[in-house]
PDB file of C-alpha atoms in Angstrom:
ATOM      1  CA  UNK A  15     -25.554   2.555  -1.252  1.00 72.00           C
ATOM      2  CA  UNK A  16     -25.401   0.985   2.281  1.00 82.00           C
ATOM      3  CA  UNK A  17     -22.596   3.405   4.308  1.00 92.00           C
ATOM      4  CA  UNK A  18     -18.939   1.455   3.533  1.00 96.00           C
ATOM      5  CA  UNK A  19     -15.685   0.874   5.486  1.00 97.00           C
ATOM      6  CA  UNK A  20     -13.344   1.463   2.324  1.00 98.00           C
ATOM      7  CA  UNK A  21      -9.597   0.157   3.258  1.00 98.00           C
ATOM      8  CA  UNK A  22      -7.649   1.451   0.977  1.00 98.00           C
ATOM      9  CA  UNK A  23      -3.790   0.424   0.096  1.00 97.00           C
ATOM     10  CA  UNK A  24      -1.105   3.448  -0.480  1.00 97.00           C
ATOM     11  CA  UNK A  25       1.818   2.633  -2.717  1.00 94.00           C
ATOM     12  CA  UNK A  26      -0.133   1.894  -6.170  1.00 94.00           C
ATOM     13  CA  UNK A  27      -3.486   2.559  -5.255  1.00 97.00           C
ATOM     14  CA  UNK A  28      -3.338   6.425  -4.231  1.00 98.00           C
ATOM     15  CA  UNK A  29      -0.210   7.170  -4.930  1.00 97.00           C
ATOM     16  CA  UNK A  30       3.040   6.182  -7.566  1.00 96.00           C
ATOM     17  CA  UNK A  31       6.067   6.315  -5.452  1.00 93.00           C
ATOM     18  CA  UNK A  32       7.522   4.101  -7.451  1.00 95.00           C
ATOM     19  CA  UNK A  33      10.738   7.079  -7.695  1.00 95.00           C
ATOM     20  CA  UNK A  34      11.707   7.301  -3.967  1.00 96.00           C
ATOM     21  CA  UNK A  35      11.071   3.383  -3.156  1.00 95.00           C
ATOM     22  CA  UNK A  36      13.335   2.597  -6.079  1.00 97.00           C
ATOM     23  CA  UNK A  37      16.129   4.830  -5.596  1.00 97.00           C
ATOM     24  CA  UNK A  38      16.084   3.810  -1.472  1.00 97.00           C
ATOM     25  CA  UNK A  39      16.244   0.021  -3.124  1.00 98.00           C
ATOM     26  CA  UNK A  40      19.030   0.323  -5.089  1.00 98.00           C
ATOM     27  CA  UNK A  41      21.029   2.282  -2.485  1.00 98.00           C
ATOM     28  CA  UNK A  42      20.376  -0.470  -0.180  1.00 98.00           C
ATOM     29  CA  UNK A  43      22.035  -2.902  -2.876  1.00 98.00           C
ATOM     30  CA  UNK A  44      25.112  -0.664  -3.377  1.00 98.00           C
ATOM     31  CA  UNK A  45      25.464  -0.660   0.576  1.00 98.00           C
ATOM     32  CA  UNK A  46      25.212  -4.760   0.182  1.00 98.00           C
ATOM     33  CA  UNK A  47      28.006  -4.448  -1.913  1.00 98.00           C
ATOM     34  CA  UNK A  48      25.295  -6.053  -4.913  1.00 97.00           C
ATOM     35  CA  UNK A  49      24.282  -5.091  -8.312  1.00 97.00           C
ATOM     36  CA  UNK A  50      21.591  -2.611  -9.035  1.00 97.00           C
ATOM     37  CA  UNK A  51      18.492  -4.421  -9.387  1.00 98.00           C
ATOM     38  CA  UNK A  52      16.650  -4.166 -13.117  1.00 97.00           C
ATOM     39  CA  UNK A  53      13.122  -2.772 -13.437  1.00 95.00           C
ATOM     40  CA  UNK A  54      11.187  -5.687 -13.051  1.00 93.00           C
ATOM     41  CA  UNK A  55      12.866  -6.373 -10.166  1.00 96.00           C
ATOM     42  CA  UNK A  56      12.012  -3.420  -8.400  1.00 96.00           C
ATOM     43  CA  UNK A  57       8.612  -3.035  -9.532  1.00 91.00           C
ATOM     44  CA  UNK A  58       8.504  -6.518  -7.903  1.00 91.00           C
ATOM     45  CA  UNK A  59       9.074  -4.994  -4.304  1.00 93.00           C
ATOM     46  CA  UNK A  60       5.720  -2.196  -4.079  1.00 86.00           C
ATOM     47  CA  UNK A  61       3.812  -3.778  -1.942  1.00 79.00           C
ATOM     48  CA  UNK A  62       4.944  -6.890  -0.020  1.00 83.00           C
ATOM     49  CA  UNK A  63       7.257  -7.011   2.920  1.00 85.00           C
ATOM     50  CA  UNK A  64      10.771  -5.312   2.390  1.00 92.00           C
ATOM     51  CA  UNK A  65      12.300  -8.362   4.229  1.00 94.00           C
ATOM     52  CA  UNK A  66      10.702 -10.885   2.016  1.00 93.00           C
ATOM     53  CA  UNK A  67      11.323  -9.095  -1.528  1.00 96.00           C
ATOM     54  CA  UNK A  68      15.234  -8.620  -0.342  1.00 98.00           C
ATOM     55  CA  UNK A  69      15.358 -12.510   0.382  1.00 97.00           C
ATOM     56  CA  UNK A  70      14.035 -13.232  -3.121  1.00 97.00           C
ATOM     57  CA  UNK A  71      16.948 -11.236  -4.520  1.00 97.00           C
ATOM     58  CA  UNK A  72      19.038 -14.238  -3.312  1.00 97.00           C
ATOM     59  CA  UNK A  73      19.725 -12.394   0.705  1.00 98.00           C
ATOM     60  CA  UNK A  74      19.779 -14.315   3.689  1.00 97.00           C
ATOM     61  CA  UNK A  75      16.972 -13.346   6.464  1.00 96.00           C
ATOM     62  CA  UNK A  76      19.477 -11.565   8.309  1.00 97.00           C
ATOM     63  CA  UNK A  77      20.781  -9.734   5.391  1.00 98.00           C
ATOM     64  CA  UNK A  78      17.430  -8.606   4.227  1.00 97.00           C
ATOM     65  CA  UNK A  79      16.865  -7.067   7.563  1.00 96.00           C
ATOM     66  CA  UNK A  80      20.600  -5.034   6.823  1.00 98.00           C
ATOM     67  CA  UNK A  81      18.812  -3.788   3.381  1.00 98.00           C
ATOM     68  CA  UNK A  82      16.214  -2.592   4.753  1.00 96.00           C
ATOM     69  CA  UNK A  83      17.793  -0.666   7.371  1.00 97.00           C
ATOM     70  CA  UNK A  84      19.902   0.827   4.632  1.00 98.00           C
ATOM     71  CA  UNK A  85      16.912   1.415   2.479  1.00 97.00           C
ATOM     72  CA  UNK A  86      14.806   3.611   5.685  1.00 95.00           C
ATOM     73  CA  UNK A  87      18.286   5.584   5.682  1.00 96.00           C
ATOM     74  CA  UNK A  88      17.583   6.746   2.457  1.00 96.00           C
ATOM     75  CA  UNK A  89      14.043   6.947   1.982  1.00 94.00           C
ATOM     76  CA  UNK A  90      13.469   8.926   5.432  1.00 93.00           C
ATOM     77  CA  UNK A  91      15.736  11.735   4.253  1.00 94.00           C
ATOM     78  CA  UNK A  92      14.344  11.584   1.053  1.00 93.00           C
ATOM     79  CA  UNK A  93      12.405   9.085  -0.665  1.00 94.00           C
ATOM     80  CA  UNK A  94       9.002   9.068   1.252  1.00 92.00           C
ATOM     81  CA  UNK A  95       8.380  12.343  -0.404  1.00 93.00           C
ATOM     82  CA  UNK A  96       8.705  11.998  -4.026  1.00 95.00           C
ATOM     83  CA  UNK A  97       5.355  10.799  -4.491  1.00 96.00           C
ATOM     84  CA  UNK A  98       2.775  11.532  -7.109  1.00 97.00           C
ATOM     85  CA  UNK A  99      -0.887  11.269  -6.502  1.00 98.00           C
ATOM     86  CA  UNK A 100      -2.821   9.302  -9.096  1.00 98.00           C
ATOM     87  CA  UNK A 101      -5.053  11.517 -11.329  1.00 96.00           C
ATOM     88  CA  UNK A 102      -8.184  12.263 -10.028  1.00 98.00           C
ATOM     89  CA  UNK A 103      -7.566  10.065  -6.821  1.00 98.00           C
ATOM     90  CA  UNK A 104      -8.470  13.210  -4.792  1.00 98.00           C
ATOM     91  CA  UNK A 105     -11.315  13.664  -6.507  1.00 98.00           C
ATOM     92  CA  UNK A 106     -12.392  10.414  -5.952  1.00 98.00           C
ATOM     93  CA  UNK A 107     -11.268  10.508  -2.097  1.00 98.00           C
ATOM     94  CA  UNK A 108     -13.547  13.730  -1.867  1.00 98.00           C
ATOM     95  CA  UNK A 109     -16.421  12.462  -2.725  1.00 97.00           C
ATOM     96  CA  UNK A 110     -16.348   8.710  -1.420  1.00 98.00           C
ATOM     97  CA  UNK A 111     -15.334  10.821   2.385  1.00 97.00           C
ATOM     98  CA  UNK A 112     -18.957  12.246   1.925  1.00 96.00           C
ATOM     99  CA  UNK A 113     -20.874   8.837   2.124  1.00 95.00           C
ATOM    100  CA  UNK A 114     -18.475   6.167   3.565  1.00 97.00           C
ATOM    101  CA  UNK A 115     -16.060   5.653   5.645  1.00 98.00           C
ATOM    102  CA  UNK A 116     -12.160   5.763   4.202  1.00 98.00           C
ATOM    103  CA  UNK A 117      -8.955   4.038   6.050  1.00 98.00           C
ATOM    104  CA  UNK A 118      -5.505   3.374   4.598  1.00 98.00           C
ATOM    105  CA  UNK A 119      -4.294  -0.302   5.287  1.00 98.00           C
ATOM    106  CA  UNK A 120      -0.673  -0.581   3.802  1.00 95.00           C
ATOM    107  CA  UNK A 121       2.062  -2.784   4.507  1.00 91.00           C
ATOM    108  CA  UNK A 122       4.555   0.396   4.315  1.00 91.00           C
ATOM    109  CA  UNK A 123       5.468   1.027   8.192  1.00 90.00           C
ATOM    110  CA  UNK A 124       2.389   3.138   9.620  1.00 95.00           C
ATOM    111  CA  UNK A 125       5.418   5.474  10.845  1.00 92.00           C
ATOM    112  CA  UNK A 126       5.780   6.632   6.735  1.00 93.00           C
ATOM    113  CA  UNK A 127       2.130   6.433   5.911  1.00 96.00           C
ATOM    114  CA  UNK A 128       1.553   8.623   7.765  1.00 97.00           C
ATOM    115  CA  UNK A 129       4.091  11.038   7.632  1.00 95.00           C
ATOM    116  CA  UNK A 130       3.077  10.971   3.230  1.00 96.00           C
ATOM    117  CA  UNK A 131      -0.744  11.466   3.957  1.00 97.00           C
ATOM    118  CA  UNK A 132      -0.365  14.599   6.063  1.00 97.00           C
ATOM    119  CA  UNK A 133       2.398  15.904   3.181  1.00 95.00           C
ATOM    120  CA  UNK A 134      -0.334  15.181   0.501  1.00 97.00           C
ATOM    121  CA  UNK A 135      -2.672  17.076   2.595  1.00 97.00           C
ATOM    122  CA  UNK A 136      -4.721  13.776   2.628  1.00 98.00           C
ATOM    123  CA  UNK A 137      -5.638  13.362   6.132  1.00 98.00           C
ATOM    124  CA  UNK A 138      -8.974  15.181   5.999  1.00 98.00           C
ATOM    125  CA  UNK A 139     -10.229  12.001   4.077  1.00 98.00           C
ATOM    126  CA  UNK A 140      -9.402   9.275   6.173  1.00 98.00           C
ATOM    127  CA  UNK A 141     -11.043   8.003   9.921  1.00 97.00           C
ATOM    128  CA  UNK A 142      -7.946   6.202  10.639  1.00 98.00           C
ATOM    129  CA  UNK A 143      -4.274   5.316   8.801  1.00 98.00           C
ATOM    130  CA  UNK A 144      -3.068   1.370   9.832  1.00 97.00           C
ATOM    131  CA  UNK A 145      -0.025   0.052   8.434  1.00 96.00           C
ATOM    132  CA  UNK A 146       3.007  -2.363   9.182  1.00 91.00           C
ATOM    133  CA  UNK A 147       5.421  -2.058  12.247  1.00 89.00           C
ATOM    134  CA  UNK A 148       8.989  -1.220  11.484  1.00 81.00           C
ATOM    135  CA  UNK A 149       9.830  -4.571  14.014  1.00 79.00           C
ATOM    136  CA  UNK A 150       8.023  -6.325  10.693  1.00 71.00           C
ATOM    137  CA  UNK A 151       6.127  -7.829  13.121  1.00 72.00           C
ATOM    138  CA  UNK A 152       2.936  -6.701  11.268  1.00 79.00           C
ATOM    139  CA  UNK A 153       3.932  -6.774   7.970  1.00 75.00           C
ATOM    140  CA  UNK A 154       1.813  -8.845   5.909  1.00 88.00           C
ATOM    141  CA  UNK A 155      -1.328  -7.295   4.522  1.00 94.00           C
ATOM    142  CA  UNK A 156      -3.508 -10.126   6.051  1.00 95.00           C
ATOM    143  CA  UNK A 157      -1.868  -8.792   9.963  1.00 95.00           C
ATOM    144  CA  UNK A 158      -2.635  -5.327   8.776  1.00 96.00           C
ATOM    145  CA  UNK A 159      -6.055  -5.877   7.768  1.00 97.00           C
ATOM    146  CA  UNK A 160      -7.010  -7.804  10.474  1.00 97.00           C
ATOM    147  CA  UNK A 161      -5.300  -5.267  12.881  1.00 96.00           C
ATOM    148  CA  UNK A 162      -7.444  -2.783  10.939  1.00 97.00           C
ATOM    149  CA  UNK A 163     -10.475  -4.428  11.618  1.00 98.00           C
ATOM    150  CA  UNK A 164      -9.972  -4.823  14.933  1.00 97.00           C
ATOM    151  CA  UNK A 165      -9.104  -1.676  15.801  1.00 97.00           C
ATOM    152  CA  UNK A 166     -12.328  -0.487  14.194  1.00 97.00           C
ATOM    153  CA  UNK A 167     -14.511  -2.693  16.049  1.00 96.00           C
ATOM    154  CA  UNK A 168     -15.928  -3.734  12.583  1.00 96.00           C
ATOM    155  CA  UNK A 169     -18.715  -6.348  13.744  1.00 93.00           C
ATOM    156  CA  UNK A 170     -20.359  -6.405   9.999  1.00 96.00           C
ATOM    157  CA  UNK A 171     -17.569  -7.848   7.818  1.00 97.00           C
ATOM    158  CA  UNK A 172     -19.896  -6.985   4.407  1.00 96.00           C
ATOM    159  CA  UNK A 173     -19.775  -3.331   5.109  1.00 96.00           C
ATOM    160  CA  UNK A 174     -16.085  -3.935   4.673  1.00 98.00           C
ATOM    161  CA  UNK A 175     -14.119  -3.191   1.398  1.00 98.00           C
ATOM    162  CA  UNK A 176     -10.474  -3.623   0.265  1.00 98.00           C
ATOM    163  CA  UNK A 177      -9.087  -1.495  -2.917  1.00 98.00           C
ATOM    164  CA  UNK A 178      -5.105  -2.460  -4.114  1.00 98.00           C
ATOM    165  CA  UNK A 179      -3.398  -3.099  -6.752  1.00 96.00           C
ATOM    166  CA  UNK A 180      -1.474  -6.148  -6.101  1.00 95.00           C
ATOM    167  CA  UNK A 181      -2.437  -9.291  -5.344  1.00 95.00           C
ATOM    168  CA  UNK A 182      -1.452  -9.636  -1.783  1.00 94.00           C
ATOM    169  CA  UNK A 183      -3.831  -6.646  -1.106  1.00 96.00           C
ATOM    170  CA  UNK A 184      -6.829  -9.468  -2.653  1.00 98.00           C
ATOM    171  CA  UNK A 185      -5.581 -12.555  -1.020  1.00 97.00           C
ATOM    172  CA  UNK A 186      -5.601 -10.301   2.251  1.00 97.00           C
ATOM    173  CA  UNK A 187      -8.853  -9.436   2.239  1.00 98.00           C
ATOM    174  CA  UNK A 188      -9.965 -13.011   1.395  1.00 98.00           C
ATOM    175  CA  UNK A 189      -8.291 -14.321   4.582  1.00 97.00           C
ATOM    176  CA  UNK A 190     -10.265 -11.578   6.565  1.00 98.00           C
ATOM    177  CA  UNK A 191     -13.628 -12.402   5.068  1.00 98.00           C
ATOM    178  CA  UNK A 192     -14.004  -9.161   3.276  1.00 98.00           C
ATOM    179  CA  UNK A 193     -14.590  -7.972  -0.346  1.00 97.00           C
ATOM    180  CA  UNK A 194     -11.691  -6.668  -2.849  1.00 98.00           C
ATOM    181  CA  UNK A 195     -11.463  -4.606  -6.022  1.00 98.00           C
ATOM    182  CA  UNK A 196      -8.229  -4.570  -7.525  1.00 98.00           C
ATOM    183  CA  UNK A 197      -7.115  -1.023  -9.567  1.00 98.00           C
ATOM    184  CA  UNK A 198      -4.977  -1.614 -12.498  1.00 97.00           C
ATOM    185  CA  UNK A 199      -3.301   1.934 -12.728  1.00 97.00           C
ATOM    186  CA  UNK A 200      -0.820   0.695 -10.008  1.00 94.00           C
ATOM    187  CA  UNK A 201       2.182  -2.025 -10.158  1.00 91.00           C
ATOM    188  CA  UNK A 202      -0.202  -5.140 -10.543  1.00 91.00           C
ATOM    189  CA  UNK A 203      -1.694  -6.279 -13.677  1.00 92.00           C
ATOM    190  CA  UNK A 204      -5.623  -7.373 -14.312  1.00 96.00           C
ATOM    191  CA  UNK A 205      -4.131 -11.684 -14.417  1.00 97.00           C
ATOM    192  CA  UNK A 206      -2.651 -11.143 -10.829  1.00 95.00           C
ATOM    193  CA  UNK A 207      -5.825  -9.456  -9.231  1.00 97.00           C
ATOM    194  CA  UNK A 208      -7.833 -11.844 -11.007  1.00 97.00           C
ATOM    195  CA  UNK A 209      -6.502 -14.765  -9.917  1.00 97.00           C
ATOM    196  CA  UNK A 210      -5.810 -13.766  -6.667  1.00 97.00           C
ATOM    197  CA  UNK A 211      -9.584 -13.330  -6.090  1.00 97.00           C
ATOM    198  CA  UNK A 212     -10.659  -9.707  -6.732  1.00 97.00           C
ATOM    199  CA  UNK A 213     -14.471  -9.216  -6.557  1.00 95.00           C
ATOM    200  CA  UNK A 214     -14.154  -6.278  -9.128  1.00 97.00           C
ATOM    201  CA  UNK A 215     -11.169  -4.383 -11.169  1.00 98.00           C
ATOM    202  CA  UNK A 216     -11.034  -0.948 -12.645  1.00 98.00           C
ATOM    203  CA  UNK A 217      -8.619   0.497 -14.710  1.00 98.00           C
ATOM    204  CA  UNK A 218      -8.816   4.517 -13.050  1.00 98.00           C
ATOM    205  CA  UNK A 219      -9.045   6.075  -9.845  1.00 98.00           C
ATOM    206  CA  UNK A 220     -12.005   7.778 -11.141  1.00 98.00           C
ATOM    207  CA  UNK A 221     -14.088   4.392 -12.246  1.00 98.00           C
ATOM    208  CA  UNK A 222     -13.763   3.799  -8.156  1.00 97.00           C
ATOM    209  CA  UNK A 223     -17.265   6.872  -7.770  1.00 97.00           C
ATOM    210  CA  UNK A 224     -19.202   4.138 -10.181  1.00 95.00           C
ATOM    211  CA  UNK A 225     -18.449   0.975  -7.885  1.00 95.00           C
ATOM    212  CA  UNK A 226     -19.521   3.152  -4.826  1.00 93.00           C
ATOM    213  CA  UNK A 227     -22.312   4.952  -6.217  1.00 84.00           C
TER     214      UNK A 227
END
C-alpha cells in the first residue's frame, strides 16, 4: 500500500483514560457546588471540547470555562496518568511506524498529549503530536485537523487518514477532505461512526494492520 499519513485520535482510540478524565470531571462538579454526573454523562465528555460538554450539563459559557480550570487542577496532578493502552495498540503502532507515517490529532490540549505519549513510551511512533490549545482556541477536531495538515505541508489530501472513535473525529475529517475509520473499542458506538460518515469501522486495535496492509 501507497505510504499513508495516519492521524490518529488519543482518548479512545490508543488509549482508555476514561479513570483520570472522570474523576478530574466530577471534581470539577463538586468545586461547582453540582451533583456528580452519572456514567453516561461522563462517557459523554471523551472527546469533544471540555467547554462545550460542561455547557450541556446545564453551565453557562463562563462557568464551563471555571470547570475546566478546576478539572486541569486535578487531572495535571493526577489524572493524565492513569491511562491504559488498548490491547495490542502497540503492536499495531509498531508495525504501521514501519510503512507510513503516524501523527496524533486530539482535541485534549497538545500540552497533555504530549506529556501521556512520552509516559507511554509512545513517542518513537509518531512524526509529530497536534492537539487543542488550552485558550480553546483550537479545540474542535475540524481546527485540529486542519492545523495538522497544515503544519505537515500535506499537498495530497488521499494519502491522508483519520482513525477515532467518536463521531466528531469522522465529521472532522469530512470537513478536511480526508478519509475516516472509526474503532469501536473506544467511547463511540458503530450507529454514531456510521452516521457520521466513517469510510470503514473495526472493532480492535489489531483489525487496524488489515486496513493498512
Amino acid at each position: 500500500m501507497k505510504k499513508k499519513k495516519i492521524l490518529l485520535d488519543l482518548d479512545g482510540t490508543i488509549i482508555d483514560s476514561s479513570k483520570g478524565i472522570f474523576a478530574s470531571l466530577n471534581y470539577a462538579m463538586k468545586e461547582m457546588n453540582r451533583n456528580p454526573l452519572d456514567l453516561k454523562t461522563l462517557k459523554s465528555f471523551i472527546g469533544p471540547p471540555l467547554v462545550e460538554s460542561f455547557i450541556k450539563t446545564g453551565m453557562t459559557e463562563e462557568e464551563a470555562k471555571e470547570a475546566v480550570d478546576h478539572y486541569r487542577t486535578l487531572y495535571k496532578k493526577e489524572g493524565m496518568y492513569q491511562v491504559r493502552p488498548y490491547a495490542d495498540i502497540e503492536e499495531v503502532l509498531t508495525q504501521l511506524a514501519q510503512n507510513h507515517e503516524l501523527l496524533i490529532a486530539t482535541s485534549k490540549p497538545e500540552f497533555f498529549a504530549v506529556k501521556i505519549i512520552d509516559h507511554l513510551n509512545y513517542t518513537k511512533f509518531f512524526d509529530g503530536i497536534y492537539g487543542a490549545d488550552l485558550e480553546g482556541i483550537r479545540s474542535d477536531k475540524k481546527a485540529v485537523i486542519h492545523d495538522t495538515l497544515k503544519a505537515e505541508k500535506v499537498e495530497d489530501l488521499s494519502t491522508v487518514v483519520m482513525i477515532g472513535d467518536r463521531a466528531h473525529d469522522i465529521t472532522g475529517a469530512k470537513e478536511n477532505k480526508i478519509d475516516s475509520i472509526g474503532v469501536l473499542y473506544g467511547f463511540g458506538d458503530k450507529d454514531e461512526l456510521i452516521q457520521a460518515g466513517a469510510q470503514k469501522v473495526v472493532n480492535k486495535p489489531i483489525e487496524l494492520l488489515e486496513v493498512f496492509q
